[in-house]
Amino acid sequence: MPVNSTPDQGKTPNADGETLPINELFYSLQGEGKLTGEPSVFVRTSGCNLRCWFCDSYHTSWEPTHANMSLDDIVAEVESHENAEHVVLTGGEPLIHNEAVSLLERLDDRGYHTTVETNGTIYRDVPIDLASISPKLASSAPTPDKDPKGNGEWAERHDDRRIDLDALGELVDEYDTQLKFVVTGPDDMPEIEDLVEDIRSTASSRVPDSDVLLMPEGTTREELDKNRIEVAELAMEHGYRYTPRLHVDLWNDAPGT
Ligand SMILES: C[S@@+](CC[C@H](N)C(=O)[O-])C[C@H]1O[C@@H](n2cnc3c(N)ncnc32)[C@H](O)[C@@H]1O
Ligand SMILES: Nc1nc2[nH]cc(C(=O)O)c2c(=O)[nH]1
Ligand code: SF4
Ligand SMILES: [Mg+2]
């Protein structure tokens, strides 16, 4: 269900009035990370505290669009996809919303496996089966030459906010995790290695190399064709995992996939 309109659309909030701004809700295969290939319902919230220049969900960050949906309606729509045992809460940044907590509790009560796709800047105490954390590197900054909308107005705010070691440490300690880095080229590697070491020093639990995943940057097959082999070879060189972008390989940049 792609949602391109603005609020409410006549939806009735549930008794406690909780709603979430939903950009799209669809059934697909998990395209990224350790659970790649798993049939999953994706719930994509709108709104983000960062502005990566390459954001593949432009209408949740740079120009957010959504309909406010009640949690009842979201859960009902998730349940309508009868073959899915996995739900992926993504965005935008889903953890900026207080109501994400109630949604995850309800999904957990119903026995779903929940993955949360997060940029790792916010920790919340909530039932999450896999915290899929994608910390943002310096190369994600929307500098004037890369800004998809303006002239670099977000670059400084983005850079100030993109890493919060306390939040990363808590996420790693409390949940099963994967650290999924978007790689734009070999120059990203020293920062990834330093950050992984910083997270290891901050967290109490062990962060094995097998929980560190390198994902090529790219929103189309053509873009991925240019860098997937280089990123795969970087993963081999460093002993980290490689993750494809299966949905892009299968369906390119089609919405709702
Ligand atoms: C749109 S984000 C939403 C969740 C959260 N805001 C985050 O960044 O992790 C979902 C996933 O797509 C990744 N992503 C976004 N744009 C990308 C691109 N151009 N190439 C590769 N991965 C991208 C993010 O790093 C994240 O792992
Ligand atoms: N198929 C598919 N897998 C995904 N895994 C993470 C996604 C995301 O946008 O968070 C995503 C997505 O948008 N589509
Ligand atoms: S943090 Fe995630 S949603 Fe926000 S701009 Fe970056 S990739 Fe897009
Ligand atoms: Mg995506």
Short mmCIF file of C-alpha atoms and ligand atoms in Angstrom, two decimals:
data_model
loop_
_atom_site.label_atom_id
_atom_site.label_comp_id
_atom_site.label_asym_id
_atom_site.label_seq_id
_atom_site.Cartn_x
_atom_site.Cartn_y
_atom_site.Cartn_z
CA MET A 1 0.00 0.00 0.00
CA PRO A 2 1.98 3.01 -1.15
CA VAL A 3 0.76 6.11 0.66
CA ASN A 4 1.38 9.38 -1.09
CA SER A 5 -1.18 11.62 0.49
CA THR A 6 -1.05 13.72 3.63
CA PRO A 7 -2.60 13.02 7.01
CA ASP A 8 -5.53 11.01 8.19
CA GLN A 9 -7.55 10.11 5.08
CA GLY A 10 -10.56 9.67 7.35
CA LYS A 11 -8.92 6.91 9.39
CA THR A 12 -10.34 6.56 12.89
CA PRO A 13 -7.71 6.42 15.63
CA ASN A 14 -8.01 3.50 18.06
CA ALA A 15 -9.39 4.01 21.58
CA ASP A 16 -6.11 5.29 22.99
CA GLY A 17 -5.69 7.48 19.92
CA GLU A 18 -2.34 6.10 18.88
CA THR A 19 -1.40 6.55 15.24
CA LEU A 20 1.75 6.44 13.16
CA PRO A 21 2.59 8.36 9.98
CA ILE A 22 2.81 5.58 7.40
CA ASN A 23 4.50 6.11 4.06
CA GLU A 24 3.92 2.58 2.76
CA LEU A 25 2.97 -0.88 4.00
CA PHE A 26 3.69 -3.87 1.77
CA TYR A 27 4.56 -7.56 1.60
CA SER A 28 7.90 -8.54 0.07
CA LEU A 29 11.06 -10.54 0.73
CA GLN A 30 13.57 -9.15 3.21
CA GLY A 31 16.17 -7.77 0.83
CA GLU A 32 18.99 -6.92 3.23
CA GLY A 33 20.99 -8.48 6.04
CA LYS A 34 21.03 -11.81 7.84
CA LEU A 35 17.36 -12.53 7.08
CA THR A 36 17.61 -11.88 3.34
CA GLY A 37 14.93 -13.83 1.48
CA GLU A 38 12.49 -14.05 4.42
CA PRO A 39 8.87 -13.25 3.46
CA SER A 40 8.05 -10.13 5.49
CA VAL A 41 5.55 -7.33 5.85
CA PHE A 42 7.22 -3.93 5.72
CA VAL A 43 5.77 -1.03 7.71
CA ARG A 44 7.46 2.19 6.64
CA THR A 45 7.02 5.20 8.90
CA SER A 46 7.62 8.74 7.69
CA GLY A 47 10.02 11.26 9.24
CA CYS A 48 13.74 11.07 9.98
CA ASN A 49 16.25 12.83 12.23
CA LEU A 50 19.01 12.48 9.57
CA ARG A 51 19.31 13.40 5.88
CA CYS A 52 21.60 10.98 4.02
CA TRP A 53 22.22 12.27 0.49
CA PHE A 54 21.62 8.75 -0.88
CA CYS A 55 18.42 7.99 1.06
CA ASP A 56 16.45 5.45 -0.97
CA SER A 57 13.28 6.50 0.90
CA TYR A 58 13.29 10.17 -0.09
CA HIS A 59 9.61 10.56 0.78
CA THR A 60 10.24 9.66 4.41
CA SER A 61 13.18 11.98 4.97
CA TRP A 62 13.75 14.83 2.52
CA GLU A 63 10.09 15.30 1.56
CA PRO A 64 8.00 13.20 3.95
CA THR A 65 4.58 12.00 2.79
CA HIS A 66 2.27 9.75 4.74
CA ALA A 67 -1.18 8.93 5.99
CA ASN A 68 -1.69 8.77 9.76
CA MET A 69 -2.89 5.24 10.44
CA SER A 70 -4.26 3.91 13.71
CA LEU A 71 -2.28 1.06 15.25
CA ASP A 72 -5.42 -1.10 14.88
CA ASP A 73 -5.44 -0.53 11.13
CA ILE A 74 -1.70 -1.16 10.82
CA VAL A 75 -1.95 -4.46 12.70
CA ALA A 76 -5.03 -5.50 10.67
CA GLU A 77 -3.20 -4.80 7.43
CA VAL A 78 -0.14 -6.72 8.62
CA GLU A 79 -2.38 -9.67 9.54
CA SER A 80 -4.01 -9.61 6.10
CA HIS A 81 -0.71 -10.88 4.67
CA GLU A 82 -1.32 -14.37 5.99
CA ASN A 83 1.95 -15.97 4.90
CA ALA A 84 4.23 -13.56 6.73
CA GLU A 85 5.69 -14.40 10.12
CA HIS A 86 8.16 -11.51 9.98
CA VAL A 87 7.43 -7.81 10.24
CA VAL A 88 10.04 -5.18 9.38
CA LEU A 89 9.50 -1.76 10.92
CA THR A 90 11.44 0.79 8.92
CA GLY A 91 11.28 4.37 7.73
CA GLY A 92 12.39 7.08 7.80
CA GLU A 93 13.64 6.54 11.31
CA PRO A 94 10.97 4.44 13.05
CA LEU A 95 12.35 4.95 16.57
CA ILE A 96 11.72 8.72 16.54
CA HIS A 97 8.03 7.84 17.12
CA ASN A 98 6.81 7.01 20.66
CA GLU A 99 3.99 4.98 19.11
CA ALA A 100 6.52 2.57 17.56
CA VAL A 101 6.79 1.06 21.06
CA SER A 102 3.08 0.13 21.24
CA LEU A 103 3.12 -1.18 17.68
CA LEU A 104 6.09 -3.46 18.40
CA GLU A 105 4.46 -4.67 21.64
CA ARG A 106 1.28 -5.57 19.78
CA LEU A 107 3.18 -7.38 17.03
CA ASP A 108 5.19 -9.27 19.65
CA ASP A 109 1.95 -10.25 21.46
CA ARG A 110 0.71 -11.73 18.19
CA GLY A 111 3.85 -13.83 17.80
CA TYR A 112 5.51 -11.97 14.93
CA HIS A 113 9.28 -11.85 14.53
CA THR A 114 10.12 -8.16 14.45
CA THR A 115 13.07 -6.52 12.76
CA VAL A 116 13.62 -2.79 13.25
CA GLU A 117 15.64 -0.98 10.62
CA THR A 118 17.26 1.94 12.46
CA ASN A 119 20.08 4.42 12.01
CA GLY A 120 21.17 3.66 15.60
CA THR A 121 20.80 7.16 17.05
CA ILE A 122 17.89 6.28 19.37
CA TYR A 123 17.50 3.52 21.95
CA ARG A 124 14.08 2.37 23.15
CA ASP A 125 13.18 -0.48 25.48
CA VAL A 126 10.79 -2.48 23.32
CA PRO A 127 10.33 -6.03 21.98
CA ILE A 128 12.69 -6.28 18.99
CA ASP A 129 13.89 -9.65 17.67
CA LEU A 130 16.55 -8.18 15.36
CA ALA A 131 17.87 -4.65 15.63
CA SER A 132 19.14 -3.96 12.13
CA ILE A 133 21.38 -0.99 12.81
CA SER A 134 22.80 1.06 9.98
CA PRO A 135 25.09 3.71 11.51
CA LYS A 136 25.73 6.52 9.10
CA LEU A 137 29.27 7.29 7.96
CA ALA A 138 30.82 10.64 7.06
CA SER A 139 30.26 9.77 3.40
CA SER A 140 26.47 9.93 3.93
CA ALA A 141 26.56 13.70 4.59
CA PRO A 142 24.43 15.87 2.30
CA THR A 143 27.19 18.29 1.33
CA PRO A 144 26.22 21.01 -1.18
CA ASP A 145 27.51 18.95 -4.13
CA LYS A 146 25.43 15.91 -3.10
CA ASP A 147 22.33 17.48 -1.54
CA PRO A 148 19.28 16.07 -3.40
CA LYS A 149 17.08 19.01 -2.44
CA GLY A 150 18.89 22.13 -1.25
CA ASN A 151 22.41 23.44 -0.93
CA GLY A 152 23.90 21.58 2.02
CA GLU A 153 21.69 23.18 4.68
CA TRP A 154 21.33 19.83 6.50
CA ALA A 155 25.01 18.79 6.37
CA GLU A 156 26.08 20.08 9.78
CA ARG A 157 22.98 18.84 11.65
CA HIS A 158 23.32 15.45 9.95
CA ASP A 159 26.96 15.20 10.96
CA ASP A 160 26.28 16.23 14.59
CA ARG A 161 23.53 13.63 14.98
CA ARG A 162 24.62 10.63 12.97
CA ILE A 163 26.62 8.76 15.67
CA ASP A 164 25.49 8.29 19.28
CA LEU A 165 27.77 5.69 20.87
CA ASP A 166 25.59 5.35 23.99
CA ALA A 167 22.53 4.50 21.88
CA LEU A 168 24.58 2.10 19.72
CA GLY A 169 26.00 0.39 22.82
CA GLU A 170 22.55 -0.05 24.37
CA LEU A 171 21.04 -1.41 21.16
CA VAL A 172 23.88 -3.92 20.82
CA ASP A 173 23.60 -4.97 24.48
CA GLU A 174 19.84 -5.37 24.57
CA TYR A 175 19.03 -6.95 21.20
CA ASP A 176 20.20 -9.43 18.63
CA THR A 177 21.88 -7.08 16.20
CA GLN A 178 23.45 -6.59 12.85
CA LEU A 179 25.56 -3.55 12.01
CA LYS A 180 24.80 -2.88 8.35
CA PHE A 181 27.04 -0.26 6.81
CA VAL A 182 26.22 1.42 3.50
CA VAL A 183 29.56 1.41 1.65
CA THR A 184 30.28 4.00 -1.03
CA GLY A 185 33.90 2.89 -1.58
CA PRO A 186 37.16 1.78 0.07
CA ASP A 187 37.59 5.16 1.77
CA ASP A 188 34.73 4.21 4.12
CA MET A 189 36.65 1.28 5.61
CA PRO A 190 38.88 3.02 8.21
CA GLU A 191 35.82 4.76 9.66
CA ILE A 192 33.89 1.46 9.79
CA GLU A 193 36.76 -0.28 11.58
CA ASP A 194 37.15 2.57 14.10
CA LEU A 195 33.42 2.68 14.76
CA VAL A 196 33.17 -1.09 15.25
CA GLU A 197 36.02 -0.85 17.78
CA ASP A 198 34.31 2.09 19.55
CA ILE A 199 31.07 0.09 19.76
CA ARG A 200 32.99 -2.91 21.15
CA SER A 201 34.52 -0.66 23.85
CA THR A 202 31.13 0.83 24.76
CA ALA A 203 28.99 -2.32 24.75
CA SER A 204 29.22 -5.09 27.32
CA SER A 205 28.29 -7.84 24.88
CA ARG A 206 30.56 -9.24 22.20
CA VAL A 207 30.26 -7.89 18.65
CA PRO A 208 31.61 -10.62 16.35
CA ASP A 209 32.77 -9.73 12.84
CA SER A 210 29.88 -11.88 11.58
CA ASP A 211 27.46 -9.23 12.89
CA VAL A 212 29.17 -6.55 10.76
CA LEU A 213 27.69 -6.37 7.27
CA LEU A 214 28.81 -4.33 4.29
CA MET A 215 26.07 -3.29 1.86
CA PRO A 216 26.80 -1.57 -1.45
CA GLU A 217 25.30 1.90 -1.87
CA GLY A 218 22.85 2.08 -4.74
CA THR A 219 19.14 2.40 -5.40
CA THR A 220 19.09 0.80 -8.88
CA ARG A 221 20.55 -2.35 -10.47
CA GLU A 222 22.79 -0.16 -12.62
CA GLU A 223 24.24 1.63 -9.58
CA LEU A 224 24.81 -1.67 -7.77
CA ASP A 225 26.43 -3.19 -10.87
CA LYS A 226 29.14 -0.54 -10.48
CA ASN A 227 30.12 -1.25 -6.86
CA ARG A 228 28.81 -4.61 -5.56
CA ILE A 229 31.97 -6.54 -6.47
CA GLU A 230 34.23 -3.96 -4.88
CA VAL A 231 32.14 -4.05 -1.67
CA ALA A 232 32.08 -7.87 -1.69
CA GLU A 233 35.88 -7.90 -1.95
CA LEU A 234 36.18 -5.38 0.89
CA ALA A 235 34.05 -7.71 3.05
CA MET A 236 36.38 -10.63 2.26
CA GLU A 237 39.47 -8.53 2.95
CA HIS A 238 38.20 -7.44 6.38
CA GLY A 239 36.44 -10.63 7.47
CA TYR A 240 33.03 -8.93 7.58
CA ARG A 241 29.84 -10.19 5.92
CA TYR A 242 28.53 -8.91 2.61
CA THR A 243 24.83 -8.29 2.18
CA PRO A 244 23.16 -7.93 -1.19
CA ARG A 245 20.17 -5.69 -1.86
CA LEU A 246 17.99 -8.54 -3.08
CA HIS A 247 14.89 -6.40 -3.67
CA VAL A 248 16.89 -4.11 -5.96
CA ASP A 249 18.33 -7.11 -7.82
CA LEU A 250 14.81 -8.53 -8.25
CA TRP A 251 12.61 -5.48 -8.73
CA ASN A 252 15.02 -2.58 -9.25
CA ASP A 253 13.62 0.60 -7.66
CA ALA A 254 9.91 -0.24 -7.92
CA PRO A 255 7.84 1.15 -5.04
CA GLY A 256 6.34 -1.33 -2.58
CA THR A 257 9.16 -3.88 -2.94
C1 LIG B 1 15.68 3.93 4.36
S1 LIG B 1 16.57 3.27 5.70
C2 LIG B 1 15.37 3.35 7.01
C3 LIG B 1 15.88 2.93 8.34
C4 LIG B 1 16.88 3.86 9.04
N1 LIG B 1 16.56 5.22 8.84
C5 LIG B 1 18.29 3.57 8.56
O1 LIG B 1 18.85 4.38 7.83
O2 LIG B 1 18.80 2.52 8.94
C6 LIG B 1 16.59 1.50 5.38
C7 LIG B 1 17.92 0.91 4.99
O3 LIG B 1 18.28 1.36 3.69
C8 LIG B 1 19.64 1.72 3.68
N2 LIG B 1 19.84 2.63 2.55
C9 LIG B 1 19.23 3.81 2.35
N3 LIG B 1 19.61 4.35 1.17
C10 LIG B 1 20.49 3.48 0.62
C11 LIG B 1 21.24 3.46 -0.59
N4 LIG B 1 21.19 4.47 -1.47
N5 LIG B 1 22.02 2.39 -0.83
C12 LIG B 1 22.11 1.36 0.06
N6 LIG B 1 21.42 1.33 1.21
C13 LIG B 1 20.63 2.37 1.49
C14 LIG B 1 19.84 2.29 5.07
O4 LIG B 1 21.20 2.37 5.44
C15 LIG B 1 19.08 1.29 5.91
O5 LIG B 1 19.88 0.15 6.17
N1 LIG B 2 12.54 -5.91 0.18
C1 LIG B 2 13.00 -4.96 0.99
N2 LIG B 2 13.87 -5.28 1.97
C2 LIG B 2 14.26 -4.28 2.81
N3 LIG B 2 15.05 -4.39 3.90
C3 LIG B 2 15.16 -3.19 4.48
C4 LIG B 2 14.41 -2.27 3.77
C5 LIG B 2 14.21 -0.88 4.21
O1 LIG B 2 13.88 -0.01 3.40
O2 LIG B 2 14.37 -0.65 5.40
C6 LIG B 2 13.84 -2.95 2.68
C7 LIG B 2 12.98 -2.62 1.59
O3 LIG B 2 12.62 -1.47 1.32
N4 LIG B 2 12.58 -3.66 0.78
S1 SF4 B 3 18.81 7.66 8.26
FE1 SF4 B 3 17.71 6.18 6.96
S2 SF4 B 3 15.73 7.16 6.44
FE2 SF4 B 3 17.05 8.74 7.37
S3 SF4 B 3 17.91 9.76 5.60
FE3 SF4 B 3 19.38 8.15 6.20
S4 SF4 B 3 18.80 6.31 5.01
FE4 SF4 B 3 17.11 7.78 4.86
MG MG B 4 14.54 0.12 1.39
#
